[in-house]
Coordinates of C-alpha atoms and ligand atoms in Angstrom, one line a residue:
M25 CA 53.5 21.3 48.1
L26 CA 55.4 23.6 50.6
E27 CA 58.4 25.6 49.8
V28 CA 60.2 28.1 52.1
R29 CA 63.0 30.3 51.0
G30 CA 65.2 32.7 53.1
L31 CA 62.9 33.0 56.1
N32 CA 64.1 35.6 58.6
K33 CA 62.4 36.7 61.8
S34 CA 63.6 38.9 64.7
F35 CA 61.8 39.7 67.9
G36 CA 63.4 43.0 68.9
S37 CA 67.1 42.3 68.8
N38 CA 66.6 38.6 69.0
H39 CA 67.3 37.2 65.5
V40 CA 65.3 34.0 65.8
L41 CA 65.1 32.7 62.2
R42 CA 68.3 33.1 60.2
G43 CA 67.5 32.2 56.6
I44 CA 65.4 29.1 56.7
D45 CA 65.0 27.1 53.5
L46 CA 62.9 24.0 53.3
A47 CA 60.8 21.9 50.9
V48 CA 58.0 19.5 51.7
P49 CA 56.8 17.3 48.9
A50 CA 53.0 16.5 48.7
G51 CA 52.0 13.5 50.8
S52 CA 55.2 13.5 52.9
V53 CA 55.8 14.0 56.6
T54 CA 58.5 16.4 57.9
V55 CA 59.5 16.3 61.5
L56 CA 61.2 19.4 63.0
I57 CA 63.4 18.7 66.0
G58 CA 65.9 20.8 68.0
P59 CA 66.5 22.4 71.4
S60 CA 64.0 24.7 73.1
G61 CA 64.3 28.2 71.8
S62 CA 65.9 27.1 68.4
G63 CA 63.0 28.6 66.4
K64 CA 60.8 25.5 65.6
T65 CA 57.5 27.0 66.7
T66 CA 58.3 30.3 64.9
V67 CA 58.9 28.4 61.7
L68 CA 55.6 26.6 62.0
R69 CA 53.7 29.8 62.9
S70 CA 55.3 31.5 59.9
L71 CA 54.0 28.8 57.6
N72 CA 50.5 29.6 58.8
A73 CA 51.1 33.4 58.9
L74 CA 50.5 33.5 62.6
E75 CA 53.9 35.1 62.8
T76 CA 54.9 37.7 60.1
P77 CA 58.5 36.9 59.0
D78 CA 60.7 40.0 58.3
S79 CA 61.7 38.4 54.9
G80 CA 61.4 35.2 53.0
V81 CA 58.9 33.5 50.7
V82 CA 56.4 30.9 51.8
R83 CA 54.6 29.0 49.0
I84 CA 51.9 26.4 49.7
G85 CA 50.5 24.9 46.5
D86 CA 49.8 27.8 44.2
V87 CA 49.7 30.4 47.0
S88 CA 52.9 32.3 47.4
V89 CA 53.7 35.1 49.8
D90 CA 56.9 37.2 49.8
F91 CA 57.1 38.6 53.4
G92 CA 59.9 40.8 52.4
A93 CA 57.7 42.7 50.0
K94 CA 55.0 43.8 52.6
P95 CA 52.2 41.4 51.4
D96 CA 48.6 42.6 51.5
R97 CA 46.2 41.1 54.0
R98 CA 44.3 39.2 51.4
S99 CA 47.2 37.1 50.3
V100 CA 48.2 36.5 53.9
T101 CA 44.7 35.3 54.6
R102 CA 44.8 33.1 51.6
L103 CA 48.1 31.6 52.8
R104 CA 46.7 30.9 56.2
A105 CA 43.7 29.0 54.8
Q106 CA 46.1 26.5 53.1
S107 CA 47.2 24.9 56.4
G108 CA 45.5 23.5 59.5
M109 CA 47.3 24.1 62.7
V110 CA 47.2 21.9 65.8
F111 CA 48.7 23.6 68.9
Q112 CA 50.5 22.3 72.0
S113 CA 47.4 22.8 74.0
H114 CA 44.1 22.5 72.2
H115 CA 42.8 26.1 72.1
L116 CA 39.2 25.0 71.9
F117 CA 36.4 27.4 72.7
P118 CA 35.3 26.4 76.2
H119 CA 31.8 27.7 75.8
L120 CA 31.1 25.8 72.5
S121 CA 30.2 22.1 72.1
V122 CA 32.7 19.9 70.4
L123 CA 30.7 20.0 67.2
R124 CA 30.4 23.8 67.2
N125 CA 34.2 24.0 67.8
I126 CA 34.7 22.2 64.6
T127 CA 32.0 23.9 62.5
E128 CA 32.7 27.5 63.6
G129 CA 35.7 28.1 61.2
P130 CA 34.1 26.6 58.1
T131 CA 30.7 28.3 58.6
V132 CA 31.8 31.7 60.1
V133 CA 35.1 32.3 58.4
Q134 CA 34.7 30.3 55.2
K135 CA 30.9 30.9 54.9
R136 CA 30.2 27.4 53.8
P137 CA 26.7 25.9 54.1
A138 CA 25.9 24.9 57.6
A139 CA 24.3 21.5 56.8
E140 CA 27.3 20.4 54.6
V141 CA 29.8 21.6 57.3
R142 CA 27.9 19.7 60.0
T143 CA 27.9 16.4 58.0
E144 CA 31.6 16.8 57.4
A145 CA 32.3 17.7 61.0
L146 CA 30.5 14.6 62.2
A147 CA 32.6 12.5 59.8
L148 CA 35.7 14.1 61.1
L149 CA 34.8 13.3 64.7
E150 CA 34.2 9.7 63.7
R151 CA 37.6 9.7 62.0
V152 CA 39.4 10.8 65.3
G153 CA 37.3 8.3 67.2
L154 CA 35.0 10.8 69.0
A155 CA 31.7 10.3 67.2
D156 CA 29.9 10.1 70.6
K157 CA 31.3 13.4 71.9
A158 CA 29.7 15.8 69.5
E159 CA 27.4 17.5 72.0
Q160 CA 29.9 17.5 74.9
Y161 CA 32.0 20.5 76.0
P162 CA 35.8 20.6 76.0
Y163 CA 36.0 20.5 79.8
Q164 CA 34.2 17.1 79.7
L165 CA 37.0 15.5 77.6
S166 CA 40.4 14.2 78.5
G167 CA 43.5 16.1 77.2
G168 CA 44.0 13.5 74.5
Q169 CA 40.4 13.7 73.4
Q170 CA 40.7 17.5 73.3
Q171 CA 43.7 17.3 71.1
R172 CA 41.9 14.9 68.8
V173 CA 39.1 17.5 68.5
G174 CA 41.8 20.0 67.8
I175 CA 42.9 17.8 64.9
A176 CA 39.4 17.5 63.6
R177 CA 38.9 21.2 63.8
A178 CA 42.1 21.9 61.8
L179 CA 41.0 19.3 59.1
A180 CA 37.5 21.0 58.9
I181 CA 38.8 24.0 57.0
R182 CA 40.0 21.6 54.2
P183 CA 43.6 22.6 54.4
R184 CA 46.2 21.4 51.9
L185 CA 48.6 20.5 54.7
M186 CA 48.6 20.0 58.4
L187 CA 51.0 21.7 60.9
F188 CA 51.4 20.2 64.4
D189 CA 53.2 22.2 67.1
E190 CA 54.2 19.7 69.9
P191 CA 50.7 18.3 69.9
T192 CA 51.5 15.7 72.7
S193 CA 53.9 17.6 74.9
A194 CA 51.3 18.9 77.3
L195 CA 49.6 15.5 77.7
D196 CA 49.9 12.9 80.4
P197 CA 52.0 10.0 79.1
E198 CA 49.1 7.6 78.9
L199 CA 47.2 9.9 76.5
V200 CA 50.1 10.5 74.1
G201 CA 49.5 7.3 72.1
E202 CA 45.9 8.1 71.0
V203 CA 46.9 11.4 69.5
L204 CA 50.0 10.0 67.8
S205 CA 47.8 7.2 66.4
V206 CA 45.5 9.7 64.7
M207 CA 48.5 11.5 63.3
K208 CA 49.9 8.2 61.9
D209 CA 46.5 7.5 60.3
L210 CA 46.6 10.9 58.6
A211 CA 50.1 10.3 57.4
S212 CA 49.2 6.9 55.9
E213 CA 46.2 8.5 54.2
G214 CA 48.6 10.7 52.4
W215 CA 48.3 14.0 54.3
T216 CA 51.2 16.4 53.9
M217 CA 52.4 17.2 57.5
V218 CA 54.9 19.3 59.3
V219 CA 55.3 18.2 62.9
V220 CA 57.4 19.8 65.7
T221 CA 57.8 17.1 68.3
H222 CA 60.1 15.4 70.8
E223 CA 58.6 12.0 70.0
M224 CA 61.6 10.3 68.4
R225 CA 59.7 7.1 67.9
F226 CA 57.1 8.9 65.9
A227 CA 59.8 10.6 63.9
R228 CA 61.5 7.2 63.2
Q229 CA 58.2 5.5 62.2
V230 CA 56.5 8.2 60.3
A231 CA 58.8 11.0 59.0
D232 CA 60.1 11.1 55.5
Q233 CA 62.5 13.8 56.5
V234 CA 63.8 15.1 59.8
L235 CA 65.1 18.7 60.1
F236 CA 67.3 19.5 63.0
M237 CA 67.2 23.2 64.0
D238 CA 69.5 25.1 66.3
G239 CA 70.0 28.8 66.8
G240 CA 67.6 29.7 64.0
V241 CA 69.1 27.7 61.3
I242 CA 68.5 24.2 59.9
V243 CA 71.7 22.5 60.8
E244 CA 71.0 19.1 59.3
S245 CA 68.2 17.4 57.3
G246 CA 67.5 14.0 55.8
P247 CA 65.7 10.8 56.3
P248 CA 65.2 9.8 60.0
A249 CA 67.6 6.8 59.7
R250 CA 70.4 9.3 58.8
V251 CA 69.6 12.3 60.9
L252 CA 68.6 10.4 64.1
D253 CA 70.9 7.4 63.9
H254 CA 73.9 8.7 62.0
P255 CA 73.9 12.5 62.4
E256 CA 76.9 14.2 60.7
Q257 CA 76.9 17.5 62.6
E258 CA 78.3 17.7 66.1
R259 CA 75.3 19.9 67.2
T260 CA 72.9 17.2 66.1
Q261 CA 74.9 14.6 67.9
R262 CA 75.0 16.5 71.1
F263 CA 71.2 17.2 71.1
L264 CA 70.3 13.6 70.4
H265 CA 72.7 12.4 73.1
R266 CA 71.0 14.8 75.6
I267 CA 67.5 13.7 74.9
N268 CA 68.2 9.9 74.6
Ligands
ADP303 P1 61.2 26.5 69.8 O1 59.9 26.2 69.3 O2 62.4 25.9 69.1 O3 61.3 26.3 71.3 P2 60.5 29.3 69.4 O4 60.3 29.4 68.0 O5 59.3 29.1 70.3 O6 61.5 28.1 69.6 O7 61.3 30.5 70.0 C1 62.6 31.0 69.4 C2 63.0 32.2 70.1 O8 62.1 33.3 69.8 C3 63.1 32.1 71.6 O9 64.2 32.9 72.0 C4 61.8 32.8 72.0 O10 62.0 33.4 73.3 C5 61.6 33.9 71.0 N1 60.2 34.2 70.8 C6 59.2 33.4 70.3 N2 58.0 34.0 70.2 C7 58.2 35.3 70.6 C8 57.4 36.4 70.8 N3 56.1 36.4 70.4 N4 58.0 37.5 71.2 C9 59.3 37.6 71.6 N5 60.1 36.5 71.5 C10 59.6 35.4 71.0

Protein backbone atom coordinates (compact mmCIF):
# COMPACT_ATOMS: atom_id res chain seq x y z
CA MET A 1 0.00 0.00 0.00
CA LEU A 2 2.74 2.43 1.02
CA GLU A 3 6.35 2.31 -0.02
CA VAL A 4 9.10 4.80 0.71
CA ARG A 5 12.58 4.67 -0.75
CA GLY A 6 15.61 6.80 0.01
CA LEU A 7 13.86 9.71 1.69
CA ASN A 8 16.19 12.60 2.52
CA LYS A 9 15.32 15.95 3.99
CA SER A 10 17.39 18.82 5.35
CA PHE A 11 16.26 21.99 7.07
CA GLY A 12 19.18 24.30 6.28
CA SER A 13 22.27 22.47 7.48
CA ASN A 14 20.24 20.10 9.65
CA HIS A 15 20.08 16.76 7.78
CA VAL A 16 16.89 15.44 9.38
CA LEU A 17 16.02 12.38 7.27
CA ARG A 18 18.96 10.30 6.10
CA GLY A 19 17.72 7.73 3.67
CA ILE A 20 14.43 6.39 5.01
CA ASP A 21 13.08 3.17 3.45
CA LEU A 22 9.86 1.63 4.60
CA ALA A 23 6.99 -0.52 3.41
CA VAL A 24 3.51 -0.70 4.87
CA PRO A 25 1.26 -3.53 3.61
CA ALA A 26 -2.45 -2.84 3.05
CA GLY A 27 -4.52 -3.28 6.19
CA SER A 28 -1.56 -3.13 8.55
CA VAL A 29 -0.61 -0.77 11.36
CA THR A 30 2.89 0.68 11.59
CA VAL A 31 3.96 2.51 14.74
CA LEU A 32 6.88 4.90 14.56
CA ILE A 33 8.75 5.51 17.81
CA GLY A 34 11.95 7.30 18.75
CA PRO A 35 13.37 10.22 20.70
CA SER A 36 12.18 13.76 20.19
CA GLY A 37 13.86 15.32 17.17
CA SER A 38 14.67 11.98 15.50
CA GLY A 39 12.56 12.84 12.43
CA LYS A 40 9.29 10.95 13.02
CA THR A 41 6.99 13.89 12.29
CA THR A 42 9.02 14.83 9.23
CA VAL A 43 8.59 11.30 7.84
CA LEU A 44 4.84 11.44 8.42
CA ARG A 45 4.49 14.90 6.91
CA SER A 46 6.52 13.78 3.89
CA LEU A 47 4.09 10.90 3.26
CA ASN A 48 1.33 13.50 3.06
CA ALA A 49 3.50 15.94 1.07
CA LEU A 50 3.15 18.54 3.82
CA GLU A 51 6.94 18.54 3.78
CA THR A 52 8.82 18.35 0.51
CA PRO A 53 11.69 15.87 0.84
CA ASP A 54 14.92 16.72 -1.00
CA SER A 55 15.03 13.26 -2.54
CA GLY A 56 13.30 9.92 -2.34
CA VAL A 57 10.21 8.22 -3.67
CA VAL A 58 6.86 7.95 -1.91
CA ARG A 59 4.31 5.57 -3.41
CA ILE A 60 0.80 5.16 -2.05
CA GLY A 61 -1.29 2.70 -3.99
CA ASP A 62 -0.78 3.60 -7.65
CA VAL A 63 0.32 7.18 -6.98
CA SER A 64 4.07 7.56 -6.93
CA VAL A 65 6.09 10.76 -6.48
CA ASP A 66 9.84 11.04 -6.96
CA PHE A 67 10.79 14.08 -4.90
CA GLY A 68 14.31 14.09 -6.28
CA ALA A 69 12.93 14.76 -9.77
CA LYS A 70 11.10 18.02 -8.93
CA PRO A 71 7.56 16.66 -9.20
CA ASP A 72 4.80 18.87 -10.60
CA ARG A 73 2.12 20.24 -8.30
CA ARG A 74 -0.59 17.99 -9.68
CA SER A 75 1.13 14.77 -8.73
CA VAL A 76 1.98 16.17 -5.28
CA THR A 77 -1.70 17.11 -4.80
CA ARG A 78 -2.73 13.62 -5.89
CA LEU A 79 -0.32 12.08 -3.40
CA ARG A 80 -1.70 14.27 -0.62
CA ALA A 81 -5.23 13.08 -1.34
CA GLN A 82 -4.21 9.46 -0.70
CA SER A 83 -3.79 9.90 3.04
CA GLY A 84 -5.75 11.45 5.90
CA MET A 85 -3.69 13.15 8.58
CA VAL A 86 -4.53 13.52 12.26
CA PHE A 87 -2.34 16.03 14.06
CA GLN A 88 -1.15 16.31 17.64
CA SER A 89 -3.63 19.08 18.29
CA HIS A 90 -6.79 18.96 16.29
CA HIS A 91 -6.40 21.88 13.83
CA LEU A 92 -10.18 22.27 13.52
CA PHE A 93 -11.59 25.50 12.11
CA PRO A 94 -12.86 27.33 15.24
CA HIS A 95 -15.57 29.29 13.39
CA LEU A 96 -17.16 26.23 11.73
CA SER A 97 -19.50 23.69 13.29
CA VAL A 98 -18.27 20.16 13.83
CA LEU A 99 -20.22 19.02 10.77
CA ARG A 100 -18.87 21.83 8.56
CA ASN A 101 -15.34 21.01 9.72
CA ILE A 102 -15.84 17.53 8.30
CA THR A 103 -17.67 18.47 5.09
CA GLU A 104 -15.38 21.38 4.11
CA GLY A 105 -12.59 19.28 2.52
CA PRO A 106 -14.82 16.90 0.53
CA THR A 107 -17.09 19.68 -0.80
CA VAL A 108 -14.65 22.57 -1.30
CA VAL A 109 -11.47 20.72 -2.27
CA GLN A 110 -12.83 17.49 -3.74
CA LYS A 111 -15.99 19.16 -5.14
CA ARG A 112 -18.22 16.25 -4.19
CA PRO A 113 -22.01 16.72 -3.95
CA ALA A 114 -23.00 18.43 -0.68
CA ALA A 115 -25.87 16.07 0.20
CA GLU A 116 -23.75 12.95 -0.22
CA VAL A 117 -20.90 14.46 1.78
CA ARG A 118 -23.24 15.49 4.58
CA THR A 119 -24.71 11.99 4.88
CA GLU A 120 -21.26 10.49 4.94
CA ALA A 121 -20.03 13.05 7.52
CA LEU A 122 -22.94 12.26 9.84
CA ALA A 123 -22.12 8.55 9.55
CA LEU A 124 -18.48 9.31 10.37
CA LEU A 125 -19.52 11.31 13.43
CA GLU A 126 -21.59 8.34 14.55
CA ARG A 127 -18.59 6.11 14.04
CA VAL A 128 -16.38 8.22 16.33
CA GLY A 129 -19.20 8.40 18.89
CA LEU A 130 -20.14 12.05 18.35
CA ALA A 131 -23.43 11.87 16.45
CA ASP A 132 -24.98 14.41 18.85
CA LYS A 133 -22.25 17.02 18.37
CA ALA A 134 -22.74 17.84 14.68
CA GLU A 135 -23.99 21.38 15.24
CA GLN A 136 -21.64 22.27 18.07
CA TYR A 137 -18.43 24.27 17.70
CA PRO A 138 -14.94 22.96 18.49
CA TYR A 139 -14.61 25.10 21.66
CA GLN A 140 -17.66 23.32 23.10
CA LEU A 141 -15.92 19.95 22.94
CA SER A 142 -13.32 18.29 25.15
CA GLY A 143 -9.83 17.71 23.75
CA GLY A 144 -10.62 14.03 23.22
CA GLN A 145 -13.82 14.85 21.34
CA GLN A 146 -11.94 17.39 19.20
CA GLN A 147 -9.39 14.74 18.27
CA ARG A 148 -12.20 12.34 17.34
CA VAL A 149 -13.65 15.03 15.07
CA GLY A 150 -10.14 15.36 13.62
CA ILE A 151 -10.20 11.63 12.84
CA ALA A 152 -13.66 11.88 11.23
CA ARG A 153 -12.45 14.83 9.16
CA ALA A 154 -9.40 12.91 7.94
CA LEU A 155 -11.61 9.92 7.02
CA ALA A 156 -14.04 12.16 5.13
CA ILE A 157 -11.68 12.67 2.21
CA ARG A 158 -11.82 8.89 1.63
CA PRO A 159 -8.09 8.34 1.96
CA ARG A 160 -6.36 5.06 1.28
CA LEU A 161 -4.43 5.25 4.52
CA MET A 162 -4.47 7.16 7.77
CA LEU A 163 -1.52 9.00 9.33
CA PHE A 164 -1.52 9.93 13.02
CA ASP A 165 1.07 12.31 14.47
CA GLU A 166 1.07 11.88 18.26
CA PRO A 167 -2.72 12.15 18.34
CA THR A 168 -2.97 11.76 22.12
CA SER A 169 0.12 13.54 23.41
CA ALA A 170 -1.61 16.89 23.97
CA LEU A 171 -4.53 15.33 25.85
CA ASP A 172 -5.24 15.06 29.56
CA PRO A 173 -4.60 11.44 30.59
CA GLU A 174 -8.29 10.65 31.13
CA LEU A 175 -9.09 11.58 27.51
CA VAL A 176 -6.40 9.45 25.86
CA GLY A 177 -8.40 6.22 26.01
CA GLU A 178 -11.35 7.41 23.92
CA VAL A 179 -9.07 8.46 21.06
CA LEU A 180 -7.00 5.26 21.16
CA SER A 181 -10.22 3.28 21.19
CA VAL A 182 -11.38 4.89 17.91
CA MET A 183 -7.95 4.17 16.43
CA LYS A 184 -8.17 0.53 17.53
CA ASP A 185 -11.58 0.26 15.87
CA LEU A 186 -10.15 1.61 12.62
CA ALA A 187 -7.28 -0.87 12.80
CA SER A 188 -9.65 -3.78 13.32
CA GLU A 189 -11.78 -2.58 10.40
CA GLY A 190 -8.69 -3.05 8.25
CA TRP A 191 -7.49 0.52 7.82
CA THR A 192 -3.86 0.93 6.82
CA MET A 193 -2.33 3.20 9.45
CA VAL A 194 0.99 4.85 10.26
CA VAL A 195 1.09 6.18 13.81
CA VAL A 196 3.71 8.26 15.61
CA THR A 197 3.08 7.73 19.31
CA HIS A 198 4.61 7.23 22.72
CA GLU A 199 1.74 4.96 23.74
CA MET A 200 3.63 1.69 24.05
CA ARG A 201 0.55 -0.25 25.13
CA PHE A 202 -1.19 0.78 21.92
CA ALA A 203 1.89 -0.24 19.94
CA ARG A 204 1.97 -3.65 21.63
CA GLN A 205 -1.73 -4.28 21.12
CA VAL A 206 -2.29 -2.88 17.65
CA ALA A 207 0.94 -2.56 15.66
CA ASP A 208 1.95 -5.09 13.04
CA GLN A 209 5.34 -3.45 12.81
CA VAL A 210 7.23 -1.00 14.99
CA LEU A 211 9.93 1.24 13.54
CA PHE A 212 12.46 2.79 15.89
CA MET A 213 13.97 6.02 14.52
CA ASP A 214 16.99 7.89 15.81
CA GLY A 215 19.04 10.61 14.16
CA GLY A 216 17.08 10.53 10.91
CA VAL A 217 17.44 6.81 10.24
CA ILE A 218 15.32 3.76 11.00
CA VAL A 219 17.56 1.93 13.44
CA GLU A 220 15.40 -1.14 13.97
CA SER A 221 12.10 -2.52 12.76
CA GLY A 222 9.93 -5.57 13.27
CA PRO A 223 6.90 -6.85 15.14
CA PRO A 224 6.29 -5.17 18.52
CA ALA A 225 7.17 -8.29 20.49
CA ARG A 226 10.65 -8.13 19.01
CA VAL A 227 11.39 -4.40 18.80
CA LEU A 228 9.78 -3.44 22.12
CA ASP A 229 10.57 -6.50 24.20
CA HIS A 230 13.76 -7.85 22.64
CA PRO A 231 15.44 -4.95 20.83
CA GLU A 232 18.73 -5.86 19.19
CA GLN A 233 20.20 -2.40 18.79
CA GLU A 234 21.75 -0.60 21.72
CA ARG A 235 20.10 2.71 20.75
CA THR A 236 16.66 1.06 20.85
CA GLN A 237 17.44 -0.53 24.21
CA ARG A 238 18.53 2.80 25.68
CA PHE A 239 15.43 4.62 24.39
CA LEU A 240 13.02 1.98 25.72
CA HIS A 241 14.83 1.93 29.04
CA ARG A 242 14.45 5.73 29.33
CA ILE A 243 10.72 5.80 28.63
CA ASN A 244 9.74 2.74 30.70
P1 LIG B 1 10.29 14.10 15.93
O1 LIG B 1 8.93 14.04 15.33
O2 LIG B 1 10.98 12.77 15.97
O3 LIG B 1 10.32 14.80 17.25
P2 LIG B 1 10.78 16.04 13.85
O4 LIG B 1 10.57 15.36 12.57
O5 LIG B 1 9.70 16.91 14.39
O6 LIG B 1 11.20 14.97 14.95
O7 LIG B 1 12.08 16.94 13.78
C1 LIG B 1 13.34 16.45 13.34
C2 LIG B 1 14.30 17.60 13.27
O8 LIG B 1 13.90 18.49 12.24
C3 LIG B 1 14.44 18.43 14.53
O9 LIG B 1 15.80 18.78 14.69
C4 LIG B 1 13.59 19.65 14.23
O10 LIG B 1 14.06 20.75 14.93
C5 LIG B 1 13.79 19.81 12.74
N1 LIG B 1 12.64 20.45 12.06
C6 LIG B 1 11.40 19.91 11.94
N2 LIG B 1 10.59 20.72 11.24
C7 LIG B 1 11.33 21.82 10.92
C8 LIG B 1 11.08 23.02 10.19
N3 LIG B 1 9.89 23.25 9.63
N4 LIG B 1 12.09 23.90 10.06
C9 LIG B 1 13.30 23.66 10.60
N5 LIG B 1 13.62 22.56 11.29
C10 LIG B 1 12.65 21.63 11.46
